[in-house]
XYZ file of N, CA and C in Angstrom:
519
model
N 4.190 -3.457 -1.974
C 3.469 -2.353 -2.449
C 2.342 -1.997 -1.440
N 1.650 -3.114 -1.098
C 0.503 -2.908 -0.178
C 1.011 -2.431 1.217
N 2.183 -2.856 1.618
C 2.709 -2.630 2.974
C 2.934 -1.037 2.872
N 3.757 -0.672 1.821
C 4.078 0.719 1.715
C 2.832 1.671 1.588
N 1.740 1.306 1.037
C 0.499 1.964 1.158
C -0.180 2.153 2.470
N -0.036 1.062 3.300
C -0.534 1.002 4.583
C 0.406 1.867 5.506
N 1.537 1.743 5.313
C 2.409 2.533 6.289
C 2.180 3.950 5.854
N 1.838 4.320 4.574
C 1.571 5.866 4.250
C 0.269 6.100 4.949
N -0.707 5.414 4.961
C -2.049 5.585 5.718
C -1.711 5.838 7.119
N -0.857 5.159 7.710
C -0.475 5.185 9.117
C 0.145 6.490 9.474
N 0.491 7.392 8.391
C 0.875 8.771 8.756
C -0.072 9.837 9.026
N -1.211 9.285 8.866
C -2.596 10.248 8.840
C -2.493 10.922 10.334
N -3.175 12.148 10.413
C -3.263 12.663 11.615
C -4.442 12.087 12.374
N -4.292 12.110 13.645
C -5.522 11.618 14.472
C -5.525 12.309 15.798
N -6.831 12.174 16.307
C -7.110 12.915 17.669
C -6.119 12.331 18.673
N -5.389 13.298 19.199
C -4.435 13.073 20.275
C -3.423 12.027 19.899
N -3.179 11.908 18.598
C -2.184 11.117 17.964
C -2.410 9.449 18.420
N -3.600 9.169 18.677
C -4.041 7.809 19.059
C -3.812 6.715 17.966
N -3.900 7.137 16.638
C -3.914 6.383 15.582
C -4.932 5.158 15.833
N -6.215 5.395 15.715
C -7.347 4.440 16.100
C -7.717 3.500 15.002
N -6.630 3.071 14.135
C -7.047 2.243 13.038
C -6.409 0.843 13.059
N -6.867 0.008 12.351
C -6.138 -1.314 12.201
C -6.626 -1.801 10.697
N -5.498 -2.345 10.059
C -5.982 -2.771 8.591
C -5.653 -4.316 8.628
N -6.523 -5.013 8.029
C -6.445 -6.347 7.825
C -6.286 -6.715 6.295
N -5.149 -7.319 6.004
C -5.095 -7.518 4.659
C -5.442 -8.944 4.367
N -6.364 -9.155 3.372
C -6.930 -10.604 3.297
C -6.487 -11.002 1.771
N -5.925 -11.882 1.682
C -5.398 -12.674 0.473
C -5.983 -14.054 0.169
N -6.298 -14.774 1.412
C -6.685 -16.264 1.237
C -7.939 -16.344 0.572
N -8.002 -17.229 -0.503
C -9.232 -17.444 -1.232
C -10.524 -17.788 -0.319
N -10.172 -18.578 0.762
C -11.304 -19.067 1.502
C -11.881 -17.983 2.298
N -10.957 -17.061 2.912
C -11.408 -15.888 3.616
C -12.058 -14.948 2.891
N -11.621 -14.486 1.596
C -12.236 -13.714 0.671
C -13.728 -14.312 0.454
N -13.878 -15.528 0.140
C -15.156 -16.101 -0.151
C -16.086 -15.870 1.155
N -15.492 -16.201 2.213
C -16.527 -16.057 3.344
C -16.926 -14.671 3.596
N -15.933 -13.655 3.234
C -16.430 -12.263 3.400
C -17.327 -11.842 2.221
N -17.223 -12.512 0.986
C -18.258 -12.266 -0.114
C -19.470 -12.621 0.251
N -19.618 -14.132 0.834
C -20.881 -14.625 0.975
C -21.737 -13.988 2.131
N -20.999 -13.415 3.274
C -21.591 -12.603 4.123
C -21.951 -11.193 3.775
N -21.274 -10.585 3.056
C -21.485 -9.194 2.574
C -22.755 -9.366 1.453
N -22.849 -10.360 0.730
C -23.903 -10.526 -0.156
C -25.116 -10.642 0.556
N -25.135 -11.578 1.546
C -26.255 -11.775 2.368
C -26.835 -10.450 3.061
N -25.945 -9.517 3.477
C -26.408 -8.168 3.913
C -26.998 -7.392 2.851
N -26.375 -7.503 1.696
C -26.689 -6.638 0.459
C -27.945 -6.968 -0.012
N -28.398 -8.510 -0.061
C -29.675 -8.906 -0.541
C -30.781 -8.385 0.580
N -30.589 -8.403 1.795
C -31.454 -7.680 2.593
C -31.547 -6.089 2.515
N -30.463 -5.515 2.189
C -30.341 -4.065 1.957
C -31.281 -3.754 0.810
N -31.044 -4.434 -0.343
C -31.743 -4.119 -1.605
C -33.138 -4.462 -1.528
N -33.562 -5.591 -0.876
C -34.896 -6.167 -0.772
C -35.872 -5.392 0.425
N -35.215 -5.065 1.569
C -36.166 -4.650 2.684
C -35.786 -3.238 3.056
N -34.506 -3.024 3.283
C -33.759 -1.866 4.116
C -33.758 -0.777 3.408
N -33.442 -0.715 2.199
C -32.924 0.651 1.337
C -34.342 1.274 0.925
N -34.282 2.552 1.315
C -35.647 3.302 0.797
C -35.514 3.337 -0.661
N -36.650 3.647 -1.358
C -36.796 3.634 -2.915
C -35.817 4.812 -3.288
N -35.719 5.901 -2.661
C -34.924 7.045 -3.119
C -33.353 6.612 -3.095
N -32.877 5.864 -2.301
C -31.579 5.427 -2.262
C -31.438 4.543 -3.404
N -32.277 3.482 -3.760
C -32.209 2.646 -4.771
C -32.109 3.170 -6.012
N -32.926 4.375 -6.103
C -32.951 5.087 -7.317
C -31.574 5.998 -7.485
N -31.040 6.421 -6.582
C -29.783 6.869 -6.614
C -28.646 5.912 -7.036
N -28.812 4.815 -6.529
C -27.732 3.775 -6.844
C -27.904 3.330 -8.347
N -29.102 3.252 -8.890
C -29.249 2.564 -10.382
C -28.310 3.133 -11.305
N -28.142 4.261 -11.568
C -27.032 4.735 -12.581
C -25.507 3.963 -12.291
N -25.449 3.675 -11.059
C -23.944 3.057 -10.962
C -24.090 1.553 -11.173
N -25.248 1.014 -11.406
C -25.296 -0.384 -11.797
C -24.775 -1.414 -10.738
N -24.951 -0.866 -9.411
C -24.685 -1.869 -8.291
C -25.891 -2.752 -7.965
N -25.691 -3.745 -7.386
C -26.797 -4.648 -6.821
C -26.157 -5.477 -5.814
N -26.703 -6.480 -5.361
C -26.370 -7.270 -4.154
C -25.197 -8.257 -4.511
N -24.831 -8.382 -5.762
C -23.731 -9.290 -6.038
C -22.556 -8.546 -6.015
N -21.588 -9.124 -5.257
C -20.258 -8.472 -5.097
C -19.046 -9.523 -5.377
N -19.057 -9.773 -6.535
C -17.835 -10.762 -7.028
C -16.482 -10.218 -6.734
N -16.202 -8.891 -6.939
C -14.891 -8.355 -6.712
C -14.422 -8.563 -5.280
N -15.395 -9.010 -4.295
C -14.776 -9.341 -2.957
C -13.935 -10.624 -3.073
N -14.255 -11.413 -4.029
C -13.611 -12.724 -4.116
C -12.516 -12.737 -5.190
N -12.671 -11.944 -6.294
C -11.785 -11.942 -7.401
C -10.680 -11.014 -7.233
N -10.812 -9.929 -6.404
C -9.681 -8.954 -6.097
C -8.454 -9.702 -5.572
N -7.212 -9.578 -6.102
C -6.280 -10.193 -5.432
C -6.010 -9.943 -3.881
N -6.538 -8.812 -3.533
C -6.266 -8.498 -2.097
C -7.470 -7.593 -1.425
N -7.991 -7.884 -0.481
C -8.945 -7.043 0.353
C -8.042 -6.562 1.488
N -8.398 -5.036 1.581
C -7.957 -4.499 2.947
C -9.152 -4.083 3.713
N -9.454 -4.660 4.717
C -10.493 -4.196 5.589
C -9.960 -3.245 6.841
N -10.615 -2.285 6.798
C -10.285 -1.025 7.734
C -11.108 -1.197 8.857
N -10.457 -1.216 10.119
C -11.182 -1.138 11.373
C -10.885 0.044 12.148
N -12.030 0.686 12.824
C -11.781 1.803 13.704
C -11.879 1.185 15.174
N -10.827 1.814 15.849
C -10.565 1.403 17.240
C -11.173 2.396 18.167
N -12.165 2.010 19.027
C -12.859 3.027 20.016
C -11.774 3.270 20.996
N -10.955 2.378 21.500
C -10.001 2.426 22.497
C -8.707 1.547 22.212
N -7.527 1.850 22.699
C -6.397 0.814 22.722
C -6.278 0.122 23.899
N -5.976 -1.109 23.685
C -5.820 -1.951 24.855
C -4.066 -1.973 25.151
N -3.822 -2.104 26.224
C -2.457 -2.177 26.755
C -2.318 -2.665 28.116
N -1.424 -3.657 28.181
C -0.924 -4.160 29.663
C -2.296 -4.468 30.494
N -2.317 -3.374 31.390
C -3.363 -3.449 32.463
C -4.588 -2.597 32.102
N -4.951 -1.986 31.031
C -5.795 -1.366 30.931
C -6.183 -0.966 29.485
N -6.903 0.379 29.235
C -7.285 0.698 28.102
C -7.212 2.216 28.016
N -6.947 2.744 26.781
C -6.943 4.126 26.590
C -8.001 4.541 25.646
N -8.925 5.495 25.860
C -9.765 6.013 24.979
C -9.227 6.614 23.845
N -9.798 6.450 22.643
C -9.358 7.213 21.216
C -10.267 8.447 20.975
N -9.895 9.551 20.348
C -10.623 10.638 20.199
C -10.778 10.751 18.641
N -11.861 11.383 18.162
C -12.145 11.704 16.930
C -11.789 10.419 15.822
N -12.358 9.201 16.286
C -12.083 8.100 15.623
C -12.606 8.078 14.399
N -13.870 8.294 14.070
C -14.518 8.327 12.740
C -13.526 9.219 11.700
N -13.349 10.390 12.247
C -12.514 11.419 11.445
C -11.155 10.922 11.257
N -10.508 10.380 12.080
C -9.091 9.880 12.052
C -9.002 8.762 11.080
N -10.079 7.898 11.316
C -9.943 6.634 10.349
C -10.386 6.962 8.875
N -11.357 7.967 8.781
C -11.559 8.438 7.383
C -10.425 9.087 6.670
N -9.644 9.932 7.479
C -8.420 10.420 6.855
C -7.312 9.420 6.399
N -7.220 8.583 7.424
C -6.154 7.415 7.117
C -6.591 6.629 6.033
N -8.138 6.346 5.756
C -8.561 5.644 4.690
C -8.329 6.408 3.329
N -8.586 7.707 3.411
C -8.318 8.600 2.078
C -7.083 8.386 1.672
N -6.000 8.547 2.589
C -4.548 8.379 2.396
C -4.367 6.934 1.815
N -4.901 5.980 2.269
C -4.461 4.766 1.819
C -5.126 4.592 0.541
N -6.330 5.026 -0.033
C -6.819 4.927 -1.221
C -5.850 5.729 -2.150
N -5.366 6.848 -1.825
C -4.537 7.703 -2.683
C -3.250 7.126 -2.901
N -2.712 6.282 -1.828
C -1.363 5.702 -2.029
C -1.655 4.429 -2.852
N -2.672 3.679 -2.957
C -3.172 2.626 -3.567
C -3.050 3.096 -4.969
N -3.853 4.173 -5.561
C -3.921 4.503 -6.680
C -2.382 5.139 -7.342
N -1.711 5.767 -6.603
C -0.612 6.370 -6.999
C 0.396 5.202 -7.136
N 0.269 4.128 -6.518
C 1.175 3.068 -6.731
C 0.934 2.202 -8.039
N -0.079 2.584 -8.767
C -0.459 1.876 -9.914
C -1.672 0.845 -9.829
N -2.170 0.735 -8.497
C -3.102 -0.286 -8.333
C -4.279 0.545 -8.349
N -5.544 -0.247 -8.501
C -6.797 0.416 -8.137
C -7.506 -0.240 -6.988
N -8.660 0.453 -6.376
C -9.372 0.172 -5.252
C -10.881 0.272 -5.580
N -11.667 -0.525 -4.884
C -13.076 -0.229 -4.923
C -13.509 -0.353 -3.403
N -14.156 0.618 -3.117
C -14.795 0.674 -1.753
C -15.977 -0.125 -1.515
N -16.202 -0.861 -0.419
C -17.358 -1.414 -0.049
C -17.935 -1.322 1.385
N -18.969 -0.835 1.689
C -19.461 -0.850 3.008
C -20.721 -1.437 3.103
N -20.806 -2.663 3.175
C -22.189 -3.275 3.539
C -22.642 -3.021 4.956
N -23.878 -3.046 5.152
C -24.350 -2.444 6.278
C -25.535 -3.619 6.997
N -25.393 -4.038 8.031
C -24.425 -3.945 8.992
C -23.088 -4.809 8.659
N -21.904 -4.342 9.127
C -20.627 -5.148 8.812
C -20.055 -5.940 9.972
N -20.750 -6.172 10.955
C -20.259 -6.859 12.114
C -19.785 -8.396 11.836
N -20.164 -8.884 10.672
C -19.662 -10.242 10.251
C -18.155 -10.045 9.816
N -17.668 -9.099 9.468
C -16.188 -8.924 9.354
C -15.277 -9.105 10.544
N -15.902 -8.533 11.741
C -15.313 -8.733 13.078
C -15.047 -10.346 13.310
N -16.160 -11.018 12.990
C -16.119 -12.352 13.402
C -15.313 -13.118 12.432
N -15.324 -12.808 11.179
C -14.646 -13.557 10.305
C -13.200 -13.459 10.377
N -12.741 -12.280 10.615
C -11.352 -11.881 10.820
C -10.925 -11.837 12.214
N -11.799 -12.328 13.128
C -11.385 -12.612 14.586
C -10.857 -11.289 15.221
N -11.476 -10.228 14.979
C -11.067 -8.853 15.692
C -11.575 -8.585 16.970
N -10.855 -7.858 17.902
C -11.346 -7.775 19.187
C -12.502 -6.705 19.388
N -13.032 -6.680 20.545
C -14.257 -6.101 20.579
C -14.179 -4.333 20.436
N -12.915 -3.983 20.705
C -12.663 -2.526 20.545
C -12.554 -2.037 19.054
N -12.697 -2.873 18.388
C -12.661 -2.592 16.779
C -14.014 -2.804 15.950
N -14.406 -1.795 15.351
C -15.579 -1.978 14.427
C -15.261 -1.814 13.040
N -15.677 -2.628 12.101
C -15.508 -2.326 10.715
C -15.822 -1.100 10.122
N -14.966 -0.503 9.350
C -15.180 0.799 8.976
C -15.415 0.694 7.386
N -14.774 0.040 6.632
C -14.690 -0.129 5.275
C -13.948 -1.288 4.685
N -14.384 -1.828 3.358
C -13.549 -2.823 2.783
C -13.048 -2.169 1.493
N -11.738 -2.497 1.205
C -11.086 -2.025 0.013
C -10.774 -3.278 -0.888
N -11.472 -3.365 -1.994
C -10.942 -4.501 -2.953
C -9.699 -3.868 -3.676
N -8.542 -4.493 -3.870
C -7.324 -3.891 -4.296
C -6.667 -4.701 -5.098
N -6.230 -4.216 -6.371
C -5.397 -4.895 -7.396
C -5.243 -4.351 -8.530
N -4.606 -4.793 -9.465
C -4.448 -4.113 -10.957
C -5.846 -4.076 -11.683
N -6.011 -3.005 -12.453
C -7.454 -3.012 -13.133
C -7.694 -4.107 -14.126
N -8.633 -4.790 -14.105
C -9.050 -5.840 -15.082
C -9.252 -5.083 -16.449
N -9.025 -5.749 -17.517
C -9.083 -5.253 -18.893
C -10.452 -4.900 -19.166
N -11.394 -5.704 -18.509
C -12.945 -5.574 -18.889
C -13.446 -4.555 -17.897
N -12.812 -4.113 -17.031
C -13.479 -3.093 -16.098
C -14.028 -2.086 -16.779
N -15.207 -1.659 -16.242
C -16.047 -0.425 -16.791
C -16.169 0.478 -15.554
N -15.734 1.695 -15.757
C -16.071 2.697 -14.608
C -17.260 3.414 -15.188
N -18.338 3.529 -14.313
C -19.591 4.262 -14.971
C -19.127 5.778 -15.252
N -19.783 6.444 -16.115
C -19.479 7.867 -16.420
C -20.470 8.709 -15.439
N -20.005 8.789 -14.129
C -20.975 9.278 -13.138
C -20.631 10.795 -13.076
N -19.663 11.397 -13.666
C -19.329 12.812 -13.582
C -19.046 13.365 -12.152
N -18.522 14.362 -12.137
C -18.032 15.017 -10.876
C -18.638 16.520 -10.807
N -18.770 16.978 -9.751
C -19.228 18.513 -9.512
C -18.049 19.275 -9.924
N -18.392 20.420 -10.341
C -17.346 21.455 -10.857
C -16.722 22.132 -9.579
N -15.670 22.767 -9.906
C -14.835 23.438 -8.865
C -15.799 24.500 -8.196
N -16.582 25.192 -8.917
C -17.652 26.136 -8.307
C -18.653 25.491 -7.527
N -19.031 24.301 -7.720
C -19.908 23.596 -7.044
C -19.519 23.142 -5.486
N -18.132 22.850 -5.555
C -17.627 22.312 -4.178
C -16.611 23.347 -3.438
N -16.467 24.546 -3.891
C -15.548 25.510 -3.058
C -16.208 26.847 -3.070
N -16.034 27.508 -1.938
C -16.055 28.976 -1.808
C -14.989 29.492 -1.361
N -14.378 30.772 -2.003
C -13.326 31.363 -1.767
C -13.630 32.622 -1.139
N -13.038 32.982 -0.019
C -13.417 34.326 0.694
C -12.274 35.128 0.757
């Protein structure tokens, strides 16, 4: 199922069709633990020192904090990397619209995960450089996002955060 979801994400449009993404599927408990520990270290610094009060206030209704147990308990993590260039044989080829392309591919991945009956939770610790080190990724890739993926836990609670109305998000001309 995960492979099918990633293949679906790989159909995303991209600048000059360079497909500047790489997905790392993490299932090994020791690797998930290392990711959790490093992410929580960054999150503790974010919540204690880096985040402005306004941001912390915006996060409060969501009930988030520096602890990220889902990074270890989810059956699978998919770490999405953005590739600034592709390496090949004797050189490299620049990628275009990398952030936009990887964002589209990630959106398609999330949709495919949900359509397959699984759930996902996004996580974007900042900075995310530890992911490159833990997952042994090359220098042309930068971490974009972590997706915790699995079947929903019976005790999972989704906060009632509401959504904007159609009138709030669209203009017809």
